[in-house]
Every structure is written in C-alpha cells, then in structure tokens.
PDB file of C-alpha atoms in Angstrom:
ATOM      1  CA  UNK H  30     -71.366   1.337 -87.393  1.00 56.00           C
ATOM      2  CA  UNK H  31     -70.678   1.760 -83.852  1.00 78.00           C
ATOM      3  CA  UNK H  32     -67.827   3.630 -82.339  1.00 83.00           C
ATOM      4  CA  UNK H  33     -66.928   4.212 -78.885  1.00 87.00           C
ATOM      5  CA  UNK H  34     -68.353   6.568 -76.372  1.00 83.00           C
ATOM      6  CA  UNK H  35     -66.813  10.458 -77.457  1.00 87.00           C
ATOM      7  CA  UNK H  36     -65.318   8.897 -80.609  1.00 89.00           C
ATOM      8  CA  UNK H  37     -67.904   9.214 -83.098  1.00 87.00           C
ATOM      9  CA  UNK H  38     -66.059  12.149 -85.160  1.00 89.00           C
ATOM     10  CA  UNK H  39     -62.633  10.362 -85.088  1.00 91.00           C
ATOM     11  CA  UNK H  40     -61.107   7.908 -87.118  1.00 92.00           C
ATOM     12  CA  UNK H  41     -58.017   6.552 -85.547  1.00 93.00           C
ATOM     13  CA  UNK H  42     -57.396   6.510 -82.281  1.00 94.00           C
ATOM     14  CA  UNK H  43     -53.375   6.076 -81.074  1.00 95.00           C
ATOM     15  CA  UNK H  44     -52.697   3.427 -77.705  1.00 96.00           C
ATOM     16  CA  UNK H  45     -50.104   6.369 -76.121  1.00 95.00           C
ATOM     17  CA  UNK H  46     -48.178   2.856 -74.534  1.00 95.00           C
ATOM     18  CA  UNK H  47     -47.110   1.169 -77.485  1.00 95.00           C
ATOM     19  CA  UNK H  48     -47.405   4.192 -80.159  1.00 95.00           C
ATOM     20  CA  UNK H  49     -50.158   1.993 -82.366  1.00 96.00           C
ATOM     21  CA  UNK H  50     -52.775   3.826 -84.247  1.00 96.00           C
ATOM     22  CA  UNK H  51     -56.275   1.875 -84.647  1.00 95.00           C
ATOM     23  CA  UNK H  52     -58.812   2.926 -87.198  1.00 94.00           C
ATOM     24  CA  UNK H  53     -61.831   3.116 -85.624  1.00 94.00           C
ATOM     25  CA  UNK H  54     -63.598   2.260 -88.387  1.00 91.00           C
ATOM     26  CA  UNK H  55     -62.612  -1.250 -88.008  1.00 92.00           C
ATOM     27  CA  UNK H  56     -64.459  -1.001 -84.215  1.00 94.00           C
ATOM     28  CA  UNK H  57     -67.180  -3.649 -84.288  1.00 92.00           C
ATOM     29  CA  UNK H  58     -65.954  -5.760 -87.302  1.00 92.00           C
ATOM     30  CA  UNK H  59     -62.470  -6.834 -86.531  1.00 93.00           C
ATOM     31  CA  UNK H  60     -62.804  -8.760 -83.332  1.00 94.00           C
ATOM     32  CA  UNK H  61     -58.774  -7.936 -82.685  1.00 94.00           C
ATOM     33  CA  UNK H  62     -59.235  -4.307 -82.892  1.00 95.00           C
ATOM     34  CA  UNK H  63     -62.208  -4.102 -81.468  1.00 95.00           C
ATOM     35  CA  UNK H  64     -60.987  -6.217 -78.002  1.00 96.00           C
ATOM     36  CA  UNK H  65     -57.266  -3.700 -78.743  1.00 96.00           C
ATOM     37  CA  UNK H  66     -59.376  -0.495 -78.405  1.00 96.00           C
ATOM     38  CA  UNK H  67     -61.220  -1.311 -75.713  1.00 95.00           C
ATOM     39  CA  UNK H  68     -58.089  -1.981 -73.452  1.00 96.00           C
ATOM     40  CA  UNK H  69     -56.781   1.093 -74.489  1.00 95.00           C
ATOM     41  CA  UNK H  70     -59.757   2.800 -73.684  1.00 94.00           C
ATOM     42  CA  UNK H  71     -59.862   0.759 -70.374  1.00 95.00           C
ATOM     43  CA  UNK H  72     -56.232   1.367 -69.305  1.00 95.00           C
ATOM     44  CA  UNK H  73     -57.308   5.703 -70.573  1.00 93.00           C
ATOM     45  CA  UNK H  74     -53.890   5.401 -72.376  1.00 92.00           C
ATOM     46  CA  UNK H  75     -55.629   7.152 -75.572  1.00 93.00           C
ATOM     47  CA  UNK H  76     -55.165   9.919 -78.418  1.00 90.00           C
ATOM     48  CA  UNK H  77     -57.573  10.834 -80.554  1.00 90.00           C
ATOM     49  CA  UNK H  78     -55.943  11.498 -83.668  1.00 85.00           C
ATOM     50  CA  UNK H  79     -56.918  15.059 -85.625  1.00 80.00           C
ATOM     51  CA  UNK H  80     -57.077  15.929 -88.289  1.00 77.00           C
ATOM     52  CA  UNK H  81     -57.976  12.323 -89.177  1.00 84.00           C
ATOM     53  CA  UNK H  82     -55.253  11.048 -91.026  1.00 89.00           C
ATOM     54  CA  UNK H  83     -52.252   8.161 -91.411  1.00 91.00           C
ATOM     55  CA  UNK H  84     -50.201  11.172 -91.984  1.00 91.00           C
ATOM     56  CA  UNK H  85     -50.440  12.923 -88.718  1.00 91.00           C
ATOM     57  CA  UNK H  86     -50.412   9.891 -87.303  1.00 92.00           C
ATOM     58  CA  UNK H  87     -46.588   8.920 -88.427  1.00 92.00           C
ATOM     59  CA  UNK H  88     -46.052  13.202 -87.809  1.00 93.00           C
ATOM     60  CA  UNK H  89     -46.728  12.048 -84.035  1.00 92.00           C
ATOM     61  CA  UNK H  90     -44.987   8.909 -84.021  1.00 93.00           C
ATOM     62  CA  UNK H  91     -47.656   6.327 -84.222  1.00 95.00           C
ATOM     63  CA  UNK H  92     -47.568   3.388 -86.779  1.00 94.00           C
ATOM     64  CA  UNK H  93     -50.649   1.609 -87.839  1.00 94.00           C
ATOM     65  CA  UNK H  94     -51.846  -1.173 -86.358  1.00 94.00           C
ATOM     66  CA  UNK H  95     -51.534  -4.807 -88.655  1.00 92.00           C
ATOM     67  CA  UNK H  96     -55.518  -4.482 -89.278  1.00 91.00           C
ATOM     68  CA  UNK H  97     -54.780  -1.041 -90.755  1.00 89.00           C
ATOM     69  CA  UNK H  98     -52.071  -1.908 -93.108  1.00 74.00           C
ATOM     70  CA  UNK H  99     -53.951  -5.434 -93.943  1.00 77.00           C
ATOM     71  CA  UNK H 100     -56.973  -2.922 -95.417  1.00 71.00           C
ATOM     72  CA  UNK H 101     -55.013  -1.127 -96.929  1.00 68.00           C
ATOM     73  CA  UNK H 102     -53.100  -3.936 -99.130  1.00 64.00           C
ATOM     74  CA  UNK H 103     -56.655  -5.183-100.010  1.00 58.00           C
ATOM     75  CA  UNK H 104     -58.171  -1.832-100.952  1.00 56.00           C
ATOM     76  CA  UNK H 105     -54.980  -1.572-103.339  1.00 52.00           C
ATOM     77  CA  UNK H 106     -55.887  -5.480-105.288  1.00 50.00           C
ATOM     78  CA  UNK H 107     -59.379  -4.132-105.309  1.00 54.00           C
ATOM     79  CA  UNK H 108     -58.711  -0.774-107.714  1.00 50.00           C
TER      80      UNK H 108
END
C-alpha cells in the first residue's frame, strides 16, 4: 500500500485546522480520505502523529476522522 511522500513510517496523520486524525492506512483505498489527506498535505497544515497511536492522538487533541471510527466498528462485528 501506498502512503504519501515522508509518511511511510506513520500511521495517522492529524489536519492541524480542524484537529482530525486520518489513518494513513486507509490512503489509497478510501477515496474520502485519500482526497482529505491530500488537501491537508496540500494546504502543509500536517502532524505526523508518534508514537503511532489513537491514544496520543486524543492526548493532543485530535479526534478520528468518520473513516477511522467506521473501521473500527467493523473490526469489532468481525472478532
């Protein structure tokens, strides 16, 4: 799977303008995060977020994007 350009090690990726996270793993197969993260990367309003995790996420502020939370509801019908 793809990422983008200096992104390869990191997961999520935070839009510093609205305080949304983005898991970059979704980059290249969700057509609405893929088009989201390249406008943040566009406008350079980016975090990359380390260590990789939901947690430090919310630690900085950030909530998850709709995709990420959407994933994460299926993952849990899956187990």
């Amino acid at each position: 799977m793809a990422r983008p350009a200096h992104f390869e090690h990191y997961r999520y990726l935070g839009d510093k303008r609205t305080q949304v996270v983005y898991d970059l793993d979704l980059y290249g197969v969700d057509p609405r995060v893929t088009a989201a993260v390249d406008r943040v990367l566009a406008a350079e309003s980016f975090i990359a977020i380390s260590p990789q995790t939901l947690g430090e996420a919310r630690n900085r502020g950030y909530r998850p994007h709709r995709s990420i939370r959407a994933a994460n509801s299926i993952d849990a019908v899956d187990s």
